[in-house]
Coordinates of C-alpha atoms in Angstrom, one line a residue:
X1 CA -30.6 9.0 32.9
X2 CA -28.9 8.5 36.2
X3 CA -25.7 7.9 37.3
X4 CA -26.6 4.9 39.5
X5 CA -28.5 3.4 36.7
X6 CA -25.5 3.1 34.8
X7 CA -24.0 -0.3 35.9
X8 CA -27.2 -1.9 35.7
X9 CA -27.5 -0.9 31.9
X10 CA -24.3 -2.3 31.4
X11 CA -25.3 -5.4 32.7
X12 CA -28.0 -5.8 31.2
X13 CA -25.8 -4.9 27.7
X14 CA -24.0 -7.9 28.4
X15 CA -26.1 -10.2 29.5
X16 CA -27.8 -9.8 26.1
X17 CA -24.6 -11.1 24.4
X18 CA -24.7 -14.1 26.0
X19 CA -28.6 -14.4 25.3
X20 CA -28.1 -15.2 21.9
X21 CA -24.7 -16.6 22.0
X22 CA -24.1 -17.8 17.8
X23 CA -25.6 -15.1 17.3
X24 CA -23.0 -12.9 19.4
X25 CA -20.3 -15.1 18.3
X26 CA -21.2 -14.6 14.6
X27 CA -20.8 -10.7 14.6
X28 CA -17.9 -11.0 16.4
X29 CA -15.8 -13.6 14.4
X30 CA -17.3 -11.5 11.1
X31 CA -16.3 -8.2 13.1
X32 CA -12.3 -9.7 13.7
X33 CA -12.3 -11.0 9.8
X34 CA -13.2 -7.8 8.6
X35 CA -11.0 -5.6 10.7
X36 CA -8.2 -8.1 10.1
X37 CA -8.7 -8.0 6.4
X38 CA -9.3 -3.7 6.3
X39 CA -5.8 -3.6 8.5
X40 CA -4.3 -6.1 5.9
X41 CA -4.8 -3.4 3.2
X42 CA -3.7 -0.4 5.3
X43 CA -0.9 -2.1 6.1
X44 CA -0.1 -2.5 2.4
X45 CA -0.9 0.7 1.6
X46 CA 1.6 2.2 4.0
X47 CA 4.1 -0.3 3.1
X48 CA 3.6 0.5 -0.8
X49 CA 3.8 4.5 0.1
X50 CA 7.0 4.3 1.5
X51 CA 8.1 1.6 -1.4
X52 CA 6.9 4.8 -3.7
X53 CA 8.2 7.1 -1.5
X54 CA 11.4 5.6 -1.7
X55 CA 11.5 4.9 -5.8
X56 CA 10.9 8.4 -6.3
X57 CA 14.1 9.2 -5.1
X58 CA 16.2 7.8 -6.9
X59 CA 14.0 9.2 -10.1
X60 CA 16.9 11.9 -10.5
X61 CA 16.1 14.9 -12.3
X62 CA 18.9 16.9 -13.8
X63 CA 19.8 19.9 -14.5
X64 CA 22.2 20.8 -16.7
X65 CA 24.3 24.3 -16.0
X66 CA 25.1 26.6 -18.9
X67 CA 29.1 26.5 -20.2
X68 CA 28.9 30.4 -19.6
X69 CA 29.0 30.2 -16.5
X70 CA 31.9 29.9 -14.5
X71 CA 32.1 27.4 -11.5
X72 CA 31.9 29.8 -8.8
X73 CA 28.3 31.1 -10.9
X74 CA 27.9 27.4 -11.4
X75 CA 27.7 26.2 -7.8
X76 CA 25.8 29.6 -7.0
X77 CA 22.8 28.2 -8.5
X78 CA 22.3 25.7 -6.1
X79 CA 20.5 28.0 -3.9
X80 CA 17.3 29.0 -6.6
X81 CA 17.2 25.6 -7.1
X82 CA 16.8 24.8 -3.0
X83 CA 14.6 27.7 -3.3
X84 CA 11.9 26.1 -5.1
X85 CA 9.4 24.6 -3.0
X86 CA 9.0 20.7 -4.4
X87 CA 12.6 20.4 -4.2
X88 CA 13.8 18.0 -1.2
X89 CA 17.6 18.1 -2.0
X90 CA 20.0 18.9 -4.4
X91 CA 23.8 17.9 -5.3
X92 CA 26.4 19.5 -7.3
X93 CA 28.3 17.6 -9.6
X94 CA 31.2 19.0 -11.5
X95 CA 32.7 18.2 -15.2
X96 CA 35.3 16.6 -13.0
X97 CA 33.4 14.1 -11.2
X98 CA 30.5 13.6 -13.8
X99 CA 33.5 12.5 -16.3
X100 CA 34.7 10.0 -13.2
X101 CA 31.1 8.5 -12.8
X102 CA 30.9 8.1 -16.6
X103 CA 34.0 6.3 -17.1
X104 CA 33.6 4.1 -14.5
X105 CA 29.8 3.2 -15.4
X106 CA 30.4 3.0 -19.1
X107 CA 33.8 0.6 -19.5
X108 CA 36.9 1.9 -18.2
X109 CA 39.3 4.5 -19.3
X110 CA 40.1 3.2 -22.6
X111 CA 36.6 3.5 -24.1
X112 CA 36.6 6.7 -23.8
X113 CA 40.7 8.1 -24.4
X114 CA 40.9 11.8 -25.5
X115 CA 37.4 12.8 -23.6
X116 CA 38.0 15.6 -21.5
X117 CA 36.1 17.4 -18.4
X118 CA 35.6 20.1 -20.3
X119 CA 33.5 18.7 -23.1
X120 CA 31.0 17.9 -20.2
X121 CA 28.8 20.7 -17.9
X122 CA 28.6 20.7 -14.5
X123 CA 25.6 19.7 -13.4
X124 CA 22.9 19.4 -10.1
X125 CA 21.1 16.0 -9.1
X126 CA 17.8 16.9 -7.4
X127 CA 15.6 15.0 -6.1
X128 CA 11.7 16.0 -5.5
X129 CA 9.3 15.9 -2.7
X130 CA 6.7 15.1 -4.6
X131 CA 6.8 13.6 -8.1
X132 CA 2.9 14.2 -8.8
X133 CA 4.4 18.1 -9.6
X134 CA 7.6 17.4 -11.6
X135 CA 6.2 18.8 -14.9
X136 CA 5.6 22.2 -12.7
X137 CA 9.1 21.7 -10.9
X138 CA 10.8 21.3 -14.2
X139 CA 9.7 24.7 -15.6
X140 CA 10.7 25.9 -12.6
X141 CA 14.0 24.9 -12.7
X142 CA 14.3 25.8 -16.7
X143 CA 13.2 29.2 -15.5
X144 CA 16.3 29.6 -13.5
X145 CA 19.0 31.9 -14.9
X146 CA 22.0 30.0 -16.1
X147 CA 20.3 26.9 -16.5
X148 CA 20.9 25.1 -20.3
X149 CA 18.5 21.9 -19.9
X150 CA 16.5 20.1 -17.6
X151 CA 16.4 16.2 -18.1
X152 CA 13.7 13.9 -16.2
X153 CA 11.9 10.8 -16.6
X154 CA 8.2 12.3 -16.5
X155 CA 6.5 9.3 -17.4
X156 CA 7.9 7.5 -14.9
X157 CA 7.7 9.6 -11.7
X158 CA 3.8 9.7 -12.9
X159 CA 3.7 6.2 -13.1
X160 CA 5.0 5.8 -9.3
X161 CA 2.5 8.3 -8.3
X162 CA -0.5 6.5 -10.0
X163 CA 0.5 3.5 -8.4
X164 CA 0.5 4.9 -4.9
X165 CA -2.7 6.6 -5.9
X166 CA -4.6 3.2 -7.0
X167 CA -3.3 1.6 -3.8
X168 CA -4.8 4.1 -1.2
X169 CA -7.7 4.1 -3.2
X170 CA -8.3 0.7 -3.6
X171 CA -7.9 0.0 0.2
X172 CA -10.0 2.8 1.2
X173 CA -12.6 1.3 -1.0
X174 CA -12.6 -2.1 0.3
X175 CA -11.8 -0.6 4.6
X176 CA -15.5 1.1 3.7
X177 CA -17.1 -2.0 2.5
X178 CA -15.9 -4.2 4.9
X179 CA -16.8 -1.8 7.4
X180 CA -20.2 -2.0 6.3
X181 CA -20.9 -5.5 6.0
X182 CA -20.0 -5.5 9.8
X183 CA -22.0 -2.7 10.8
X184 CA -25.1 -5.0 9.7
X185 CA -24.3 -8.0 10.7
X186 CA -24.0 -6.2 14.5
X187 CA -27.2 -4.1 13.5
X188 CA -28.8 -7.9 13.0
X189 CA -27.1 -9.2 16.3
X190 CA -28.8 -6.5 18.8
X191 CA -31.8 -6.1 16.1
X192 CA -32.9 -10.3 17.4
X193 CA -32.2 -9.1 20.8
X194 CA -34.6 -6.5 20.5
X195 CA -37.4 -8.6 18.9
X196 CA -37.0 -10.9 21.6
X197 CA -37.5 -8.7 24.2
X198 CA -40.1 -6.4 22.1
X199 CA -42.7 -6.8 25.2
X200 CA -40.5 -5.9 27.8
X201 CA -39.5 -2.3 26.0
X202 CA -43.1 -1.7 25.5
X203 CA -44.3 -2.5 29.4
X204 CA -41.3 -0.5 29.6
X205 CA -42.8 2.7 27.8
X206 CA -45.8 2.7 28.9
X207 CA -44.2 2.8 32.8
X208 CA -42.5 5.9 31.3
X209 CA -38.5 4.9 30.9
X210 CA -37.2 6.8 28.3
X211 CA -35.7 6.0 25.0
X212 CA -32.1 6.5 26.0
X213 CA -32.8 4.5 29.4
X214 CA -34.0 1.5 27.1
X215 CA -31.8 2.2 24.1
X216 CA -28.6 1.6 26.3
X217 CA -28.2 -1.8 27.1
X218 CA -28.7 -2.6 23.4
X219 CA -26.0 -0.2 22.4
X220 CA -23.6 -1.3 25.5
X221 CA -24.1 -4.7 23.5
X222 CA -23.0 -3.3 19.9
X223 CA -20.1 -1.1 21.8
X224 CA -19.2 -4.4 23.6
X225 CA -19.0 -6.5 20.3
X226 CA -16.8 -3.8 18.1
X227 CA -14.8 -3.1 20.6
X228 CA -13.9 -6.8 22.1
X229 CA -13.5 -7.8 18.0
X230 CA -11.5 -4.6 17.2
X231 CA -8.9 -5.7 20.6
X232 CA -8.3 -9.8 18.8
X233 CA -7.9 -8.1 15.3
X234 CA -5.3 -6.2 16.4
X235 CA -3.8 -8.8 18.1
X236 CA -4.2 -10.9 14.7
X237 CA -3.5 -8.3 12.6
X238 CA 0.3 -7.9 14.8
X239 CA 0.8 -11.5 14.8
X240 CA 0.3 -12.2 11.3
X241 CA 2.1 -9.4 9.4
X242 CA 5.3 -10.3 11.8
X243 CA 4.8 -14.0 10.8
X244 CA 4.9 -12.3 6.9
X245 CA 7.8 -9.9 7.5
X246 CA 9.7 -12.9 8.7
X247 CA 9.1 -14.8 6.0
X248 CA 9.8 -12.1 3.3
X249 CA 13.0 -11.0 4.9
X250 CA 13.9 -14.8 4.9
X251 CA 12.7 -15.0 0.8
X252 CA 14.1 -12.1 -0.4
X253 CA 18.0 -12.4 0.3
X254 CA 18.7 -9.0 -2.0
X255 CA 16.2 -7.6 0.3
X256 CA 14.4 -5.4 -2.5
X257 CA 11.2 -5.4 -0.6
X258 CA 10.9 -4.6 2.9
X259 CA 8.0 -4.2 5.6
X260 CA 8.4 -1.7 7.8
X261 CA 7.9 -3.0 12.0
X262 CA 4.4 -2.9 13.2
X263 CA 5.5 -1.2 15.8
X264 CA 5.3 1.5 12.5
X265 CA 1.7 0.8 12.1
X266 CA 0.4 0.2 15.9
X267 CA -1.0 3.2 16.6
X268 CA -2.6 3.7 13.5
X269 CA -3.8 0.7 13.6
X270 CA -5.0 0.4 16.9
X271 CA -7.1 4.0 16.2
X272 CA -9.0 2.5 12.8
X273 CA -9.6 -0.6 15.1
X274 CA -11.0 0.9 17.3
X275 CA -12.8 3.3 16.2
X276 CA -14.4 1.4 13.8
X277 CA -15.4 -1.3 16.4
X278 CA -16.6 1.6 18.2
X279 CA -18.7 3.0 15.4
X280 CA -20.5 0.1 14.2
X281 CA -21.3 -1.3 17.6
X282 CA -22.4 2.1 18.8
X283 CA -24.4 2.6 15.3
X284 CA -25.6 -1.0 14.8
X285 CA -26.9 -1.1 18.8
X286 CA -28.8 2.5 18.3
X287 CA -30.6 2.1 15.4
X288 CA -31.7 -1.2 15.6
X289 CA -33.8 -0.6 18.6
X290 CA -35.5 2.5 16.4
X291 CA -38.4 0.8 15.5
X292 CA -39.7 -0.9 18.8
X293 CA -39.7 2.2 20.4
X294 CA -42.5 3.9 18.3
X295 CA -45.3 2.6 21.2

């Protein structure tokens, strides 16, 4: 195919969009509501990653250092634990201040008269990187010389991480069938433009263009459609979720749930978008010519 054929296929490309206008309108309005809907659950899957993200850090796990050792060997420790690879930070606690925190979290002074520092251990708060390993971690850190106990809420850091597992499934899931019901409706768009014009691609065969040469107007079409519905459903997509982080930071006063800006999410979003609108107009335009061009 020539270079100075070019624009003349791409004319012709979108001349047949406005052929069969409700036609062209239809894909493209089911294009926008499906890329609209596919960022709506991206957009909560992010958010609910960093929500998990988040929860999983304050899922402490501690470890408990043996009276043996004195606090120099105590706070010497510190570094195996830092050494192990799922661990993303680590904090000493002494008798002293672990007696503090408990008094203060668990009535006062008086409840607890005659206690002393020294009935209590010293002790590390760590936090993990990922909580999907903590039953691996753990041995890890019971492995560690000097260590007495290791106490963590395993259930619980699994039940974060199956949550954030469902979610990402569960949106990938519905992203593919979304994506799918739009890649036919665009495949039956440029498929009616094709049947309409079924004589003109076979005088056109038979004068010897070649498939690409007649192929590309239709896909210019498809390309045309994803592409110009992938550009409003990310305007949509921006418009809306601002509208609903507005409102939720306007609901929820104790602000326990937060979106992230979708400045966060625009380039991620604007790469799906488009290259799903790119990929089902390219697709839908290709193979729905397949068939008239067996003359």
């Amino acid at each position: 195919m020539r270079l100075n054929n070019i624009p003349y296929l791409f004319k012709e490309g979108i001349r047949g969009l406005f052929t069969h206008g409700f036609q062209s309108v239809s894909a493209f309005a089911v294009t926008v509501f499906s890329l609209v809907i596919t960022g709506a659950f991206i957009c909560l899957a992010f958010n609910i990653n960093i929500m998990v993200d988040d929860l999983n850090k304050t899922n402490e796990v501690i470890v408990y250092i043996s009276d043996s050792l004195t606090d120099a060997d105590a706070k010497s420790v510190g570094t195996q634990i830092s050494d192990i690879p799922n661990v993303h930070s680590r904090t000493f606690v002494s008798r002293e201040q672990a007696l503090e925190e408990f008094i203060a979290n668990n009535g006062g002074e008086e409840a607890f008269e005659g206690v002393e520092a020294s009935d209590l251990r010293h002790r590390y708060v760590v936090i993990l990187e990922d909580n999907r390993l903590i039953e691996d971690t753990v041995r890890q850190l019971e492995a560690i010389e000097g260590v007495d106990k290791v106490s963590a809420a395993l259930e619980l850091a699994k039940g974060f991480s199956t949550i954030k597992d469902i979610v990402i499934i569960a949106s990938l899931f519905i992203a593919a069938v979304l994506l799918f019901v739009t890649l036919v409706i665009i495949f039956n768009t440029v498929k009616l433009a094709t049947h309409e014009r079924r004589e003109e691609i076979a005088i056109m065969k038979m004068v010897g263009a070649t498939n690409s040469f007649i192929r590309c107007p239709f896909v210019v079409e498809g390309m045309t459609l994803g592409l110009s519905g992938a550009v409003v459903a990310l305007g949509a997509e921006w418009a809306m979720y601002e509208m609903i982080r507005e409102r939720m930071g306007q609901l929820d006063t104790l602000k326990m749930i937060s979106l992230v800006p979708f400045s966060e999410l625009f380039v991620l979003i604007a790469v799906v978008f488009g290259g799903a609108g790119l990929f089902v107009g390219i697709v839908g335009g290709w193979t729905s010519i397949r068939k008239f061009l067996k003359v």
